[in-house]
Tab-separated table of C-alpha atoms and ligand atoms in Angstrom:
chain	number	residue	atom	x	y	z
A	4	MET	CA	-10.480	23.830	54.853
A	5	ASN	CA	-10.405	23.408	58.505
A	6	ARG	CA	-7.811	25.985	59.697
A	7	ARG	CA	-7.842	25.563	63.455
A	8	TYR	CA	-6.581	21.737	63.268
A	9	ARG	CA	-4.641	21.642	60.132
A	10	LYS	CA	-2.553	23.418	57.642
A	11	THR	CA	-3.559	24.254	54.518
A	12	VAL	CA	-0.540	22.581	51.975
A	13	ILE	CA	-0.613	23.834	48.342
A	14	ALA	CA	2.561	21.661	46.863
A	15	GLY	CA	3.440	21.771	43.244
A	16	ASN	CA	4.440	18.313	41.575
A	17	TRP	CA	6.864	18.923	38.873
A	18	LYS	CA	6.373	15.394	37.105
A	19	MET	CA	8.970	14.545	34.172
A	20	ASN	CA	9.440	18.943	33.776
A	21	MET	CA	11.480	21.379	34.135
A	22	THR	CA	15.685	21.026	33.944
A	23	ALA	CA	17.776	22.699	36.116
A	24	SER	CA	17.381	26.191	34.605
A	25	GLU	CA	14.428	26.254	34.087
A	26	THR	CA	14.361	25.609	37.851
A	27	LYS	CA	15.848	28.739	38.543
A	28	LYS	CA	13.853	30.398	35.822
A	29	PHE	CA	10.380	29.667	37.511
A	30	ALA	CA	12.359	30.763	40.608
A	31	GLU	CA	13.181	34.671	39.177
A	32	GLU	CA	9.919	34.822	38.487
A	33	MET	CA	8.272	33.152	41.159
A	34	LYS	CA	10.033	36.406	43.439
A	35	LYS	CA	8.290	39.109	41.120
A	36	ILE	CA	4.661	37.835	43.055
A	37	MET	CA	4.853	35.671	45.719
A	38	PRO	CA	2.300	36.390	48.339
A	39	ARG	CA	3.589	36.493	51.814
A	40	ALA	CA	2.765	33.845	53.564
A	41	LYS	CA	-0.636	33.702	55.249
A	42	TRP	CA	-2.339	30.658	56.325
A	43	CYS	CA	-0.434	28.478	53.660
A	44	ASP	CA	2.616	26.277	53.789
A	45	THR	CA	3.616	26.140	50.200
A	46	LEU	CA	6.295	23.939	48.836
A	47	ILE	CA	6.962	21.838	45.219
A	48	CYS	CA	7.653	18.707	43.509
A	49	VAL	CA	11.107	18.624	41.861
A	50	PRO	CA	12.984	15.993	40.032
A	51	SER	CA	15.644	14.514	41.334
A	52	CYS	CA	17.502	15.745	39.479
A	53	ASN	CA	17.010	19.625	40.444
A	54	ILE	CA	16.563	19.031	44.292
A	55	ALA	CA	19.634	20.954	44.892
A	56	THR	CA	19.146	23.831	42.289
A	57	ALA	CA	15.669	24.441	43.757
A	58	ALA	CA	16.516	23.912	47.468
A	59	LYS	CA	19.102	27.290	46.092
A	60	ALA	CA	16.532	29.075	43.672
A	61	PHE	CA	13.173	28.916	46.016
A	62	LYS	CA	15.363	29.211	49.854
A	63	ASP	CA	13.792	33.368	49.673
A	64	LEU	CA	11.099	32.736	48.867
A	65	ARG	CA	8.871	30.372	51.288
A	66	ILE	CA	8.541	27.549	49.210
A	67	ALA	CA	10.005	24.801	50.426
A	68	VAL	CA	11.560	21.286	48.502
A	69	GLY	CA	9.727	17.788	48.032
A	70	ALA	CA	10.845	14.796	45.190
A	71	GLU	CA	8.474	12.862	43.063
A	72	ASN	CA	9.581	9.824	44.076
A	73	VAL	CA	12.456	7.899	47.130
A	74	TYR	CA	12.886	4.105	47.378
A	75	TYR	CA	12.667	3.597	50.354
A	76	GLU	CA	16.379	0.869	50.867
A	77	GLU	CA	18.877	3.086	52.902
A	78	LYS	CA	21.332	1.973	50.277
A	79	GLY	CA	23.225	-0.474	48.671
A	80	ALA	CA	22.995	-2.220	45.265
A	81	TYR	CA	19.655	-0.576	43.388
A	82	THR	CA	21.697	1.536	39.926
A	83	GLY	CA	19.929	4.865	39.347
A	84	GLU	CA	17.821	4.806	42.251
A	85	VAL	CA	17.200	7.887	45.197
A	86	SER	CA	17.266	7.133	49.503
A	87	ALA	CA	14.788	8.888	51.604
A	88	ASN	CA	18.521	9.804	53.134
A	89	MET	CA	19.879	10.919	49.923
A	90	LEU	CA	16.694	12.928	49.548
A	91	LYS	CA	16.396	14.535	53.309
A	92	ASP	CA	20.754	16.068	53.809
A	93	LEU	CA	19.629	18.067	50.304
A	94	ALA	CA	17.572	19.433	52.663
A	95	VAL	CA	13.933	17.863	51.578
A	96	LYS	CA	11.059	18.317	52.947
A	97	TYR	CA	8.132	16.242	51.516
A	98	VAL	CA	8.464	12.735	49.134
A	99	ILE	CA	4.838	12.012	46.666
A	100	CYS	CA	4.530	8.243	48.262
A	101	GLY	CA	2.953	7.138	44.731
A	102	HIS	CA	1.642	8.868	42.840
A	103	SER	CA	-0.702	7.044	40.398
A	104	GLU	CA	2.154	7.418	37.808
A	105	ARG	CA	4.409	5.246	38.909
A	106	ARG	CA	1.407	2.600	40.180
A	107	GLN	CA	0.430	3.118	36.446
A	108	TYR	CA	3.798	3.017	34.929
A	109	PHE	CA	6.365	1.485	37.337
A	110	GLY	CA	4.194	-1.066	38.557
A	111	GLU	CA	4.016	0.700	42.464
A	112	THR	CA	1.929	-1.438	45.357
A	113	ASP	CA	0.676	-0.717	47.999
A	114	GLN	CA	2.715	-2.424	49.753
A	115	ILE	CA	5.840	-0.809	48.445
A	116	VAL	CA	3.330	2.416	48.792
A	117	ASN	CA	3.736	2.229	52.538
A	118	LYS	CA	7.948	0.638	52.936
A	119	LYS	CA	7.967	4.226	50.685
A	120	VAL	CA	5.847	6.446	53.067
A	121	HIS	CA	8.360	4.699	56.452
A	122	ALA	CA	11.364	5.252	54.263
A	123	VAL	CA	10.074	8.714	54.584
A	124	LEU	CA	8.664	9.178	58.043
A	125	ASP	CA	12.127	7.295	59.106
A	126	ALA	CA	14.050	10.071	58.028
A	127	GLY	CA	11.931	13.097	59.047
A	128	MET	CA	10.410	14.190	56.215
A	129	ASN	CA	7.012	14.105	55.597
A	130	PRO	CA	5.164	11.900	52.830
A	131	ILE	CA	1.986	13.024	50.666
A	132	ILE	CA	0.619	10.050	50.294
A	133	CYS	CA	-1.353	9.503	47.240
A	134	VAL	CA	-5.007	7.611	46.678
A	135	GLY	CA	-7.369	7.091	43.886
A	136	GLU	CA	-9.619	5.395	41.109
A	137	THR	CA	-10.271	4.780	38.246
A	138	LEU	CA	-12.551	5.755	35.731
A	139	ASP	CA	-13.670	2.282	35.863
A	140	GLN	CA	-14.483	2.316	39.759
A	141	ARG	CA	-15.635	5.264	39.878
A	142	GLU	CA	-18.471	4.192	37.343
A	143	THR	CA	-19.011	0.697	38.814
A	144	GLY	CA	-19.019	2.422	42.903
A	145	ILE	CA	-15.887	1.204	44.062
A	146	THR	CA	-14.621	4.318	45.166
A	147	GLY	CA	-14.625	4.359	48.961
A	148	ASP	CA	-13.703	0.670	48.703
A	149	TRP	CA	-10.950	1.698	47.063
A	150	ILE	CA	-9.672	4.633	48.524
A	151	ALA	CA	-10.473	3.387	52.479
A	152	LEU	CA	-8.017	0.322	51.097
A	153	GLN	CA	-5.191	2.404	49.424
A	154	VAL	CA	-5.301	4.702	51.794
A	155	LYS	CA	-5.324	1.746	54.831
A	156	GLY	CA	-2.343	-0.039	52.903
A	157	ALA	CA	-0.038	3.277	53.370
A	158	LEU	CA	-0.768	3.429	56.394
A	159	TYR	CA	-0.310	0.042	57.467
A	160	GLY	CA	2.677	0.225	60.349
A	161	VAL	CA	2.139	3.758	60.974
A	162	SER	CA	2.139	6.023	64.774
A	163	ALA	CA	-0.291	8.720	65.251
A	164	ASP	CA	2.610	10.768	66.645
A	165	LYS	CA	4.253	9.798	62.805
A	166	LEU	CA	0.901	10.239	61.082
A	167	ARG	CA	0.544	13.760	61.890
A	168	ARG	CA	3.744	14.516	59.258
A	169	CYS	CA	1.686	12.337	56.928
A	170	ILE	CA	0.058	14.377	53.970
A	171	ILE	CA	-2.854	12.308	51.983
A	172	ALA	CA	-3.652	13.345	48.032
A	173	TYR	CA	-6.870	12.193	47.170
A	174	GLU	CA	-6.792	12.491	43.407
A	175	PRO	CA	-9.064	11.025	40.794
A	176	ILE	CA	-7.348	9.008	38.542
A	177	TRP	CA	-9.557	10.543	35.846
A	178	ALA	CA	-9.245	13.905	37.021
A	179	ILE	CA	-5.121	13.972	37.032
A	180	GLY	CA	-3.563	16.195	33.495
A	181	THR	CA	-6.969	15.668	31.953
A	182	GLY	CA	-8.247	19.365	32.522
A	183	LYS	CA	-11.695	17.488	34.001
A	184	THR	CA	-11.706	17.953	37.010
A	185	ALA	CA	-13.786	16.718	40.270
A	186	THR	CA	-17.204	19.123	41.380
A	187	ALA	CA	-16.407	20.042	44.866
A	188	GLU	CA	-18.626	18.951	46.365
A	189	GLN	CA	-17.962	14.620	44.883
A	190	ALA	CA	-14.256	15.400	46.058
A	191	GLY	CA	-15.846	16.600	48.794
A	192	GLU	CA	-17.140	13.271	50.013
A	193	VAL	CA	-14.000	11.477	49.004
A	194	CYS	CA	-11.740	13.317	51.195
A	195	GLY	CA	-14.384	12.843	53.702
A	196	ASN	CA	-14.750	9.381	53.744
A	197	ILE	CA	-11.180	9.444	54.367
A	198	ARG	CA	-11.329	11.425	56.975
A	199	ALA	CA	-13.052	8.795	58.742
A	200	THR	CA	-11.069	6.122	57.503
A	201	ILE	CA	-7.860	7.531	58.994
A	202	ARG	CA	-10.887	8.026	62.491
A	203	SER	CA	-11.109	4.666	62.328
A	204	LEU	CA	-7.917	3.386	62.321
A	205	TYR	CA	-6.123	6.426	64.360
A	206	GLY	CA	-9.378	8.290	66.108
A	207	ALA	CA	-10.971	11.030	66.385
A	208	ARG	CA	-8.432	14.196	67.234
A	209	VAL	CA	-5.539	12.808	64.907
A	210	ALA	CA	-8.078	12.703	61.835
A	211	ARG	CA	-8.951	15.863	62.380
A	212	SER	CA	-4.978	17.342	61.879
A	213	VAL	CA	-4.915	15.319	58.427
A	214	THR	CA	-4.454	17.585	56.063
A	215	ILE	CA	-5.929	15.662	53.153
A	216	GLN	CA	-5.288	17.626	49.476
A	217	TYR	CA	-6.798	16.726	46.511
A	218	GLY	CA	-5.847	17.289	42.940
A	219	GLY	CA	-6.403	16.197	39.463
A	220	SER	CA	-6.297	19.731	37.268
A	221	MET	CA	-6.253	22.214	40.156
A	222	ASN	CA	-6.432	25.837	38.093
A	223	PRO	CA	-6.836	28.918	38.678
A	224	LYS	CA	-11.312	29.593	38.148
A	225	ASN	CA	-11.899	25.968	40.597
A	226	ALA	CA	-8.873	26.745	43.700
A	227	ALA	CA	-11.166	27.756	45.579
A	228	GLU	CA	-14.336	26.001	45.507
A	229	LEU	CA	-12.391	22.860	45.716
A	230	LEU	CA	-10.913	24.181	48.587
A	231	ALA	CA	-14.379	25.830	50.819
A	232	GLN	CA	-14.809	22.054	51.315
A	233	PRO	CA	-14.546	21.826	55.170
A	234	ASP	CA	-12.821	18.364	54.224
A	235	ILE	CA	-10.245	19.629	51.595
A	236	ASP	CA	-6.615	20.971	52.973
A	237	GLY	CA	-5.031	22.077	49.534
A	238	GLY	CA	-3.684	20.550	46.779
A	239	LEU	CA	-1.572	18.842	44.910
A	240	ILE	CA	-0.922	20.865	41.962
A	241	GLY	CA	0.817	19.116	38.133
A	242	GLY	CA	0.449	21.918	35.156
A	243	ALA	CA	-1.141	24.242	36.906
A	244	ALA	CA	2.321	24.281	39.304
A	245	LEU	CA	4.079	25.283	35.769
A	246	LYS	CA	3.339	28.453	35.402
A	247	PRO	CA	4.060	31.048	38.204
A	248	GLU	CA	0.899	33.045	37.282
A	249	GLN	CA	-1.288	30.100	38.021
A	250	PHE	CA	0.316	29.060	40.486
A	251	VAL	CA	0.551	32.330	42.355
A	252	ASP	CA	-3.717	32.742	42.214
A	253	ILE	CA	-4.471	29.655	43.931
A	254	ILE	CA	-1.702	29.893	46.170
A	255	ASN	CA	-4.256	32.985	46.783
A	256	ALA	CA	-7.133	31.000	46.963
A	257	ALA	CA	-5.992	28.805	49.982
A	258	ASN	CA	-4.798	32.684	50.850
A	259	GLN	CA	-8.342	33.943	51.306
A	260	ASP	CA	-9.726	34.702	54.597
B	486	PEP	C1	-0.925	15.732	39.506
B	486	PEP	O1	0.730	16.093	39.247
B	486	PEP	O2	-0.318	14.858	41.050
B	486	PEP	C2	-1.639	16.166	39.301
B	486	PEP	C3	-2.382	16.722	40.501
B	486	PEP	O3	-1.702	16.493	37.878
B	486	PEP	P1	-2.587	18.004	36.870
B	486	PEP	O4	-3.227	18.748	37.781
B	486	PEP	O5	-2.299	17.471	35.878
B	486	PEP	O6	-4.308	17.268	36.769
């Protein structure tokens, strides 16, 4: 973390978990243990059918509401899709773009991710742009090139001014939901490379202002070590964000002086 130049952001990603009633119950539990806001911003990305419930339930909790996905068209005949303006109207502040599960199961390409990023920014929200390599790519030594391409693809046509509202989440695919975590050094190195890519595109001043998260089995045990890396400014958290105590422990790790 480097709090002098950028925000620390702890974000939950509930994926396809939690009903509306479970969302209310989670908020009740969180009310008892949520720490005072100190250094880090906190948000949870919830399934789209739970956004309205979460917006109400999280209101007094200092937890912003995020969406897990968006469609990039403004409106029209796109059955089943949800637009950026629809999310914005429900008080959504953050939207995950290009999570590896969407890339893997729903065929999202860098080009689609880029369109989503623009739609989110144009609607005045903050995209959380996910990038990451497979185990195969890591083992063949192409992690750096692959991730630089993903970052460049996602940010194509994004102005420096708008980039300040983007969060990049480095999520090695082999570490998501597997219990395997990248070591702090591995994660720190890739996040440093991501910042170097942004620097090459936008210059040093802009690059140092961008929040870069690590995601991939972050938990109360490994959070402090990962967050101690200078280029890791928070976490995108799946499994541990479903459990109030674990999520709070990670927030506490980010809040440490
Ligand atoms: C994620 O959903 O983005 C994620 C990192 O999941 P987990 O923390 O469960 O690995």
